[in-house]
Amino acid sequence: GAGVSQSPRYKVAKRGQDVALRCDPISGHVSLFWYQQALGQGPEFLTYFQNEAQLDKSGLPSDRFFAERPEGSVSTLKIQRTQQEDSAVYLCASSTQDQETQYFGPGTRLLVL
Amino acid sequence: AQKITQTQPGMFVQEKEAVTLDCTYDTSDPSYGLFWYKQPSSGEMIFLIYQGSYDQQNATEGRYSLNFQKARKSANLVISASQLGDSAMYFCAMREGSGFQKLVFGTGTRLLVSP
């Protein structure tokens, strides 16, 4: 079956520009996670949804970062007024109600110039 | 303190040989889960294997096995019969507590398999 998909795969933004990153989880997966992976590092947690409810947003680095999942399926991570330090790969993962394993998408590579 | 420590930035192995990638973890929660993911140059994180803290036996998935030593807080990944396609970054991760919790990742080990 189809895995987690993310779009765009690559995004180049000018400093100060707003960006929106999309995640389509595996169909039927209740839980959705966003992670940020800086170059040469492991992924770091940003936020977590269970259905449409955002249950944990403790990892969002600033109020410029906002995530939503209004219908409990597709999620969007929005970054306002992008800064160079926002350059990273943004990974989305989903999991079912019964399983612990998170399945990841291919990521969106964001470069802020 | 680091929750997940991977001390090997890079590892080399010859094709068909076995290799062990080290991972130690730090938690005071009795319930936790340990995961290994593979990240090829394409960027996708591919799930390999999972070990729960209460599991009595070491997890195995095909050529992958997890050497779980609870008292030492280590969860090393063993890849048997290495293949060229195994060349990638490998990340160890931990979930603390029960239910759906965030994963905490180590810094990864880059594995290079040579012919």
PDB file of C-alpha atoms in Angstrom:
ATOM      1  CA  GLY A   1       0.000   0.000   0.000  1.00  0.00           C
ATOM      2  CA  ALA A   2       0.965   3.653  -0.229  1.00  0.00           C
ATOM      3  CA  GLY A   3       3.337   4.982   2.366  1.00  0.00           C
ATOM      4  CA  VAL A   4       3.596   8.417   3.915  1.00  0.00           C
ATOM      5  CA  SER A   5       3.976  11.090   1.271  1.00  0.00           C
ATOM      6  CA  GLN A   6       5.288  14.619   1.669  1.00  0.00           C
ATOM      7  CA  SER A   7       5.314  17.624  -0.611  1.00  0.00           C
ATOM      8  CA  PRO A   8       7.186  19.462  -1.820  1.00  0.00           C
ATOM      9  CA  ARG A   9      10.287  17.297  -1.672  1.00  0.00           C
ATOM     10  CA  TYR A  10      12.510  20.368  -1.959  1.00  0.00           C
ATOM     11  CA  LYS A  11      11.791  23.966  -1.116  1.00  0.00           C
ATOM     12  CA  VAL A  12      14.026  26.991  -1.453  1.00  0.00           C
ATOM     13  CA  ALA A  13      12.789  30.078   0.356  1.00  0.00           C
ATOM     14  CA  LYS A  14      14.126  33.569   0.787  1.00  0.00           C
ATOM     15  CA  ARG A  15      14.603  34.697   4.349  1.00  0.00           C
ATOM     16  CA  GLY A  16      11.362  36.159   5.632  1.00  0.00           C
ATOM     17  CA  GLN A  17       9.141  34.143   3.308  1.00  0.00           C
ATOM     18  CA  ASP A  18       6.356  31.907   4.632  1.00  0.00           C
ATOM     19  CA  VAL A  19       6.363  28.216   3.680  1.00  0.00           C
ATOM     20  CA  ALA A  20       3.860  25.369   3.986  1.00  0.00           C
ATOM     21  CA  LEU A  21       4.881  21.728   4.052  1.00  0.00           C
ATOM     22  CA  ARG A  22       2.338  18.991   3.474  1.00  0.00           C
ATOM     23  CA  CYS A  23       2.134  15.460   4.842  1.00  0.00           C
ATOM     24  CA  ASP A  24      -0.221  12.695   3.694  1.00  0.00           C
ATOM     25  CA  PRO A  25      -0.105   9.888   6.267  1.00  0.00           C
ATOM     26  CA  ILE A  26      -0.798   6.252   5.586  1.00  0.00           C
ATOM     27  CA  SER A  27      -4.546   5.801   5.227  1.00  0.00           C
ATOM     28  CA  GLY A  28      -6.185   5.013   8.554  1.00  0.00           C
ATOM     29  CA  HIS A  29      -3.229   6.065  10.660  1.00  0.00           C
ATOM     30  CA  VAL A  30      -4.479   7.920  13.704  1.00  0.00           C
ATOM     31  CA  SER A  31      -1.202   9.398  14.909  1.00  0.00           C
ATOM     32  CA  LEU A  32       0.934  11.866  13.015  1.00  0.00           C
ATOM     33  CA  PHE A  33       4.299  13.282  14.013  1.00  0.00           C
ATOM     34  CA  TRP A  34       6.535  16.030  12.622  1.00  0.00           C
ATOM     35  CA  TYR A  35      10.308  15.973  13.103  1.00  0.00           C
ATOM     36  CA  GLN A  36      13.100  18.356  12.082  1.00  0.00           C
ATOM     37  CA  GLN A  37      16.441  16.934  11.002  1.00  0.00           C
ATOM     38  CA  ALA A  38      19.389  19.308  10.791  1.00  0.00           C
ATOM     39  CA  LEU A  39      22.359  18.348   8.635  1.00  0.00           C
ATOM     40  CA  GLY A  40      24.385  15.557  10.238  1.00  0.00           C
ATOM     41  CA  GLN A  41      21.978  15.117  13.134  1.00  0.00           C
ATOM     42  CA  GLY A  42      19.203  12.764  14.115  1.00  0.00           C
ATOM     43  CA  PRO A  43      15.587  13.891  13.762  1.00  0.00           C
ATOM     44  CA  GLU A  44      14.146  16.009  16.555  1.00  0.00           C
ATOM     45  CA  PHE A  45      10.497  15.985  17.551  1.00  0.00           C
ATOM     46  CA  LEU A  46       8.361  18.988  16.687  1.00  0.00           C
ATOM     47  CA  THR A  47       4.715  18.101  17.250  1.00  0.00           C
ATOM     48  CA  TYR A  48       2.184  15.245  17.478  1.00  0.00           C
ATOM     49  CA  PHE A  49      -1.444  14.812  16.411  1.00  0.00           C
ATOM     50  CA  GLN A  50      -3.938  12.164  17.325  1.00  0.00           C
ATOM     51  CA  ASN A  51      -6.645  12.471  14.703  1.00  0.00           C
ATOM     52  CA  GLU A  52      -7.263  16.239  14.461  1.00  0.00           C
ATOM     53  CA  ALA A  53      -6.135  17.017  18.006  1.00  0.00           C
ATOM     54  CA  GLN A  54      -2.662  18.422  18.490  1.00  0.00           C
ATOM     55  CA  LEU A  55      -1.663  16.698  21.714  1.00  0.00           C
ATOM     56  CA  ASP A  56       1.969  17.760  21.951  1.00  0.00           C
ATOM     57  CA  LYS A  57       3.655  20.768  20.406  1.00  0.00           C
ATOM     58  CA  SER A  58       6.502  21.028  22.865  1.00  0.00           C
ATOM     59  CA  GLY A  59       9.156  20.657  20.162  1.00  0.00           C
ATOM     60  CA  LEU A  60       8.116  23.602  17.998  1.00  0.00           C
ATOM     61  CA  PRO A  61      11.143  25.937  18.197  1.00  0.00           C
ATOM     62  CA  SER A  62       9.273  29.221  18.047  1.00  0.00           C
ATOM     63  CA  ASP A  63       5.861  30.759  17.491  1.00  0.00           C
ATOM     64  CA  ARG A  64       6.795  31.050  13.819  1.00  0.00           C
ATOM     65  CA  PHE A  65       6.082  27.336  13.533  1.00  0.00           C
ATOM     66  CA  PHE A  66       2.484  26.199  13.294  1.00  0.00           C
ATOM     67  CA  ALA A  67       0.981  22.804  12.441  1.00  0.00           C
ATOM     68  CA  GLU A  68      -2.554  21.690  11.736  1.00  0.00           C
ATOM     69  CA  ARG A  69      -4.501  18.573  10.818  1.00  0.00           C
ATOM     70  CA  PRO A  70      -8.055  19.844  10.511  1.00  0.00           C
ATOM     71  CA  GLU A  71      -9.769  16.673   9.283  1.00  0.00           C
ATOM     72  CA  GLY A  72      -7.548  14.148  11.002  1.00  0.00           C
ATOM     73  CA  SER A  73      -5.772  13.105   7.825  1.00  0.00           C
ATOM     74  CA  VAL A  74      -3.503  15.469   5.877  1.00  0.00           C
ATOM     75  CA  SER A  75      -1.306  17.729   7.969  1.00  0.00           C
ATOM     76  CA  THR A  76       0.433  20.987   7.137  1.00  0.00           C
ATOM     77  CA  LEU A  77       3.463  22.431   8.874  1.00  0.00           C
ATOM     78  CA  LYS A  78       3.725  26.161   8.323  1.00  0.00           C
ATOM     79  CA  ILE A  79       6.778  28.259   9.008  1.00  0.00           C
ATOM     80  CA  GLN A  80       6.319  32.013   8.993  1.00  0.00           C
ATOM     81  CA  ARG A  81       9.074  34.544   8.307  1.00  0.00           C
ATOM     82  CA  THR A  82      11.638  31.820   7.629  1.00  0.00           C
ATOM     83  CA  GLN A  83      15.158  32.216   8.978  1.00  0.00           C
ATOM     84  CA  GLN A  84      18.374  30.568   7.827  1.00  0.00           C
ATOM     85  CA  GLU A  85      18.412  28.366  10.904  1.00  0.00           C
ATOM     86  CA  ASP A  86      15.142  26.819   9.715  1.00  0.00           C
ATOM     87  CA  SER A  87      17.048  25.093   6.915  1.00  0.00           C
ATOM     88  CA  ALA A  88      16.637  21.364   7.558  1.00  0.00           C
ATOM     89  CA  VAL A  89      14.794  18.266   6.436  1.00  0.00           C
ATOM     90  CA  TYR A  90      11.261  18.112   7.804  1.00  0.00           C
ATOM     91  CA  LEU A  91      10.059  14.558   8.302  1.00  0.00           C
ATOM     92  CA  CYS A  92       6.511  13.408   8.833  1.00  0.00           C
ATOM     93  CA  ALA A  93       5.630  10.046  10.389  1.00  0.00           C
ATOM     94  CA  SER A  94       2.378   8.223  11.075  1.00  0.00           C
ATOM     95  CA  SER A  95       1.282   5.208  13.081  1.00  0.00           C
ATOM     96  CA  THR A  96      -1.858   3.223  13.782  1.00  0.00           C
ATOM     97  CA  GLN A  97      -3.884   3.030  16.975  1.00  0.00           C
ATOM     98  CA  ASP A  98      -2.438  -0.381  17.809  1.00  0.00           C
ATOM     99  CA  GLN A  99       1.163  -0.139  16.703  1.00  0.00           C
ATOM    100  CA  GLU A 100       4.000   1.824  18.176  1.00  0.00           C
ATOM    101  CA  THR A 101       6.104   1.902  15.069  1.00  0.00           C
ATOM    102  CA  GLN A 102       6.188   5.223  13.270  1.00  0.00           C
ATOM    103  CA  TYR A 103       6.481   5.087   9.500  1.00  0.00           C
ATOM    104  CA  PHE A 104       8.236   8.018   7.921  1.00  0.00           C
ATOM    105  CA  GLY A 105       7.788   9.903   4.695  1.00  0.00           C
ATOM    106  CA  PRO A 106      10.643  10.955   2.395  1.00  0.00           C
ATOM    107  CA  GLY A 107      10.886  14.385   3.994  1.00  0.00           C
ATOM    108  CA  THR A 108      10.900  17.933   2.692  1.00  0.00           C
ATOM    109  CA  ARG A 109      14.329  19.503   2.363  1.00  0.00           C
ATOM    110  CA  LEU A 110      13.999  23.212   3.143  1.00  0.00           C
ATOM    111  CA  LEU A 111      16.760  25.643   2.288  1.00  0.00           C
ATOM    112  CA  VAL A 112      16.398  29.237   3.448  1.00  0.00           C
ATOM    113  CA  LEU A 113      18.662  31.715   1.681  1.00  0.00           C
TER     114      LEU A 113
ATOM    115  CA  ALA B   1      22.226  14.038  29.451  1.00  0.00           C
ATOM    116  CA  GLN B   2      21.917  12.292  26.124  1.00  0.00           C
ATOM    117  CA  LYS B   3      18.984   9.941  26.018  1.00  0.00           C
ATOM    118  CA  ILE B   4      20.395   7.945  23.111  1.00  0.00           C
ATOM    119  CA  THR B   5      24.112   7.600  22.468  1.00  0.00           C
ATOM    120  CA  GLN B   6      25.636   6.223  19.295  1.00  0.00           C
ATOM    121  CA  THR B   7      29.390   6.360  19.694  1.00  0.00           C
ATOM    122  CA  GLN B   8      30.370   5.179  16.213  1.00  0.00           C
ATOM    123  CA  PRO B   9      30.182   8.007  13.672  1.00  0.00           C
ATOM    124  CA  GLY B  10      31.202   5.606  10.905  1.00  0.00           C
ATOM    125  CA  MET B  11      31.635   1.898  10.382  1.00  0.00           C
ATOM    126  CA  PHE B  12      33.132  -0.121   7.532  1.00  0.00           C
ATOM    127  CA  VAL B  13      32.297  -3.718   6.743  1.00  0.00           C
ATOM    128  CA  GLN B  14      32.982  -6.051   3.860  1.00  0.00           C
ATOM    129  CA  GLU B  15      30.140  -7.547   1.920  1.00  0.00           C
ATOM    130  CA  LYS B  16      28.786 -10.794   3.429  1.00  0.00           C
ATOM    131  CA  GLU B  17      30.259 -10.056   6.849  1.00  0.00           C
ATOM    132  CA  ALA B  18      28.292  -9.230  10.002  1.00  0.00           C
ATOM    133  CA  VAL B  19      28.450  -5.815  11.668  1.00  0.00           C
ATOM    134  CA  THR B  20      27.287  -4.476  15.039  1.00  0.00           C
ATOM    135  CA  LEU B  21      26.135  -0.895  15.478  1.00  0.00           C
ATOM    136  CA  ASP B  22      26.186   0.315  19.063  1.00  0.00           C
ATOM    137  CA  CYS B  23      23.426   2.118  20.932  1.00  0.00           C
ATOM    138  CA  THR B  24      23.111   2.951  24.604  1.00  0.00           C
ATOM    139  CA  TYR B  25      20.133   4.675  26.172  1.00  0.00           C
ATOM    140  CA  ASP B  26      19.236   6.482  29.351  1.00  0.00           C
ATOM    141  CA  THR B  27      15.804   6.398  30.958  1.00  0.00           C
ATOM    142  CA  SER B  28      14.273   5.900  34.367  1.00  0.00           C
ATOM    143  CA  ASP B  29      10.905   4.892  32.929  1.00  0.00           C
ATOM    144  CA  PRO B  30      10.288   1.122  33.232  1.00  0.00           C
ATOM    145  CA  SER B  31       8.222   1.138  30.038  1.00  0.00           C
ATOM    146  CA  TYR B  32      10.020   2.129  26.875  1.00  0.00           C
ATOM    147  CA  GLY B  33      10.590   1.046  23.314  1.00  0.00           C
ATOM    148  CA  LEU B  34      13.733   0.969  21.246  1.00  0.00           C
ATOM    149  CA  PHE B  35      13.813   1.318  17.478  1.00  0.00           C
ATOM    150  CA  TRP B  36      16.354   1.194  14.693  1.00  0.00           C
ATOM    151  CA  TYR B  37      15.860   3.082  11.459  1.00  0.00           C
ATOM    152  CA  LYS B  38      17.894   3.136   8.262  1.00  0.00           C
ATOM    153  CA  GLN B  39      18.263   6.360   6.289  1.00  0.00           C
ATOM    154  CA  PRO B  40      19.708   5.989   2.788  1.00  0.00           C
ATOM    155  CA  SER B  41      20.945   9.005   0.870  1.00  0.00           C
ATOM    156  CA  SER B  42      17.413   9.509  -0.482  1.00  0.00           C
ATOM    157  CA  GLY B  43      16.454  10.714   3.009  1.00  0.00           C
ATOM    158  CA  GLU B  44      13.565   8.443   3.951  1.00  0.00           C
ATOM    159  CA  MET B  45      13.693   6.844   7.406  1.00  0.00           C
ATOM    160  CA  ILE B  46      13.071   3.115   6.997  1.00  0.00           C
ATOM    161  CA  PHE B  47      11.926   1.157  10.051  1.00  0.00           C
ATOM    162  CA  LEU B  48      14.080  -1.902  10.723  1.00  0.00           C
ATOM    163  CA  ILE B  49      13.369  -3.393  14.122  1.00  0.00           C
ATOM    164  CA  TYR B  50      11.670  -2.768  17.473  1.00  0.00           C
ATOM    165  CA  GLN B  51      12.334  -3.970  21.022  1.00  0.00           C
ATOM    166  CA  GLY B  52       9.996  -3.327  23.925  1.00  0.00           C
ATOM    167  CA  SER B  53      11.396  -2.983  27.425  1.00  0.00           C
ATOM    168  CA  TYR B  54       9.329  -5.897  28.676  1.00  0.00           C
ATOM    169  CA  ASP B  55      10.138  -8.209  25.786  1.00  0.00           C
ATOM    170  CA  GLN B  56      11.886 -11.320  27.059  1.00  0.00           C
ATOM    171  CA  GLN B  57      13.582 -12.216  23.821  1.00  0.00           C
ATOM    172  CA  ASN B  58      15.792 -10.206  21.519  1.00  0.00           C
ATOM    173  CA  ALA B  59      13.968  -8.963  18.450  1.00  0.00           C
ATOM    174  CA  THR B  60      14.872 -10.321  15.022  1.00  0.00           C
ATOM    175  CA  GLU B  61      13.736  -9.276  11.534  1.00  0.00           C
ATOM    176  CA  GLY B  62      15.399 -11.135   8.708  1.00  0.00           C
ATOM    177  CA  ARG B  63      19.079 -10.147   8.654  1.00  0.00           C
ATOM    178  CA  TYR B  64      18.575  -7.679  11.491  1.00  0.00           C
ATOM    179  CA  SER B  65      18.701  -8.581  15.150  1.00  0.00           C
ATOM    180  CA  LEU B  66      18.750  -6.442  18.243  1.00  0.00           C
ATOM    181  CA  ASN B  67      21.145  -7.365  21.035  1.00  0.00           C
ATOM    182  CA  PHE B  68      19.142  -6.030  24.003  1.00  0.00           C
ATOM    183  CA  GLN B  69      21.041  -5.885  27.283  1.00  0.00           C
ATOM    184  CA  LYS B  70      18.665  -4.220  29.701  1.00  0.00           C
ATOM    185  CA  ALA B  71      21.002  -3.998  32.693  1.00  0.00           C
ATOM    186  CA  ARG B  72      23.644  -2.306  30.569  1.00  0.00           C
ATOM    187  CA  LYS B  73      21.022  -0.157  28.823  1.00  0.00           C
ATOM    188  CA  SER B  74      22.272  -1.132  25.420  1.00  0.00           C
ATOM    189  CA  ALA B  75      20.393  -2.044  22.264  1.00  0.00           C
ATOM    190  CA  ASN B  76      22.919  -2.852  19.585  1.00  0.00           C
ATOM    191  CA  LEU B  77      21.841  -3.618  16.022  1.00  0.00           C
ATOM    192  CA  VAL B  78      23.435  -6.629  14.374  1.00  0.00           C
ATOM    193  CA  ILE B  79      23.291  -6.888  10.591  1.00  0.00           C
ATOM    194  CA  SER B  80      24.267 -10.301   9.296  1.00  0.00           C
ATOM    195  CA  ALA B  81      25.559 -11.026   5.794  1.00  0.00           C
ATOM    196  CA  SER B  82      25.998  -7.353   4.858  1.00  0.00           C
ATOM    197  CA  GLN B  83      24.959  -6.260   1.385  1.00  0.00           C
ATOM    198  CA  LEU B  84      26.054  -3.251  -0.657  1.00  0.00           C
ATOM    199  CA  GLY B  85      22.543  -1.852  -0.267  1.00  0.00           C
ATOM    200  CA  ASP B  86      23.024  -1.699   3.494  1.00  0.00           C
ATOM    201  CA  SER B  87      25.272   1.351   3.079  1.00  0.00           C
ATOM    202  CA  ALA B  88      23.335   4.148   4.806  1.00  0.00           C
ATOM    203  CA  MET B  89      22.930   6.087   8.040  1.00  0.00           C
ATOM    204  CA  TYR B  90      21.495   4.078  10.917  1.00  0.00           C
ATOM    205  CA  PHE B  91      19.643   5.716  13.781  1.00  0.00           C
ATOM    206  CA  CYS B  92      18.737   4.296  17.161  1.00  0.00           C
ATOM    207  CA  ALA B  93      15.654   5.826  18.784  1.00  0.00           C
ATOM    208  CA  MET B  94      13.716   5.478  22.027  1.00  0.00           C
ATOM    209  CA  ARG B  95      10.120   6.026  23.030  1.00  0.00           C
ATOM    210  CA  GLU B  96       9.622   6.591  26.746  1.00  0.00           C
ATOM    211  CA  GLY B  97       6.434   5.639  28.551  1.00  0.00           C
ATOM    212  CA  SER B  98       3.495   3.789  27.069  1.00  0.00           C
ATOM    213  CA  GLY B  99       1.199   4.865  24.314  1.00  0.00           C
ATOM    214  CA  PHE B 100       2.023   7.260  21.563  1.00  0.00           C
ATOM    215  CA  GLN B 101       5.043   9.249  22.482  1.00  0.00           C
ATOM    216  CA  LYS B 102       7.688  11.073  20.549  1.00  0.00           C
ATOM    217  CA  LEU B 103      10.830   9.293  19.473  1.00  0.00           C
ATOM    218  CA  VAL B 104      14.206  10.539  20.675  1.00  0.00           C
ATOM    219  CA  PHE B 105      16.986   9.778  18.203  1.00  0.00           C
ATOM    220  CA  GLY B 106      20.719   9.342  18.461  1.00  0.00           C
ATOM    221  CA  THR B 107      23.169  11.072  16.152  1.00  0.00           C
ATOM    222  CA  GLY B 108      23.456   8.083  13.869  1.00  0.00           C
ATOM    223  CA  THR B 109      26.162   5.799  12.499  1.00  0.00           C
ATOM    224  CA  ARG B 110      27.156   5.843   8.845  1.00  0.00           C
ATOM    225  CA  LEU B 111      27.717   2.303   7.570  1.00  0.00           C
ATOM    226  CA  LEU B 112      29.717   1.682   4.429  1.00  0.00           C
ATOM    227  CA  VAL B 113      29.690  -1.796   2.925  1.00  0.00           C
ATOM    228  CA  SER B 114      32.549  -2.515   0.561  1.00  0.00           C
ATOM    229  CA  PRO B 115      32.663  -5.214  -2.136  1.00  0.00           C
TER     230      PRO B 115
END
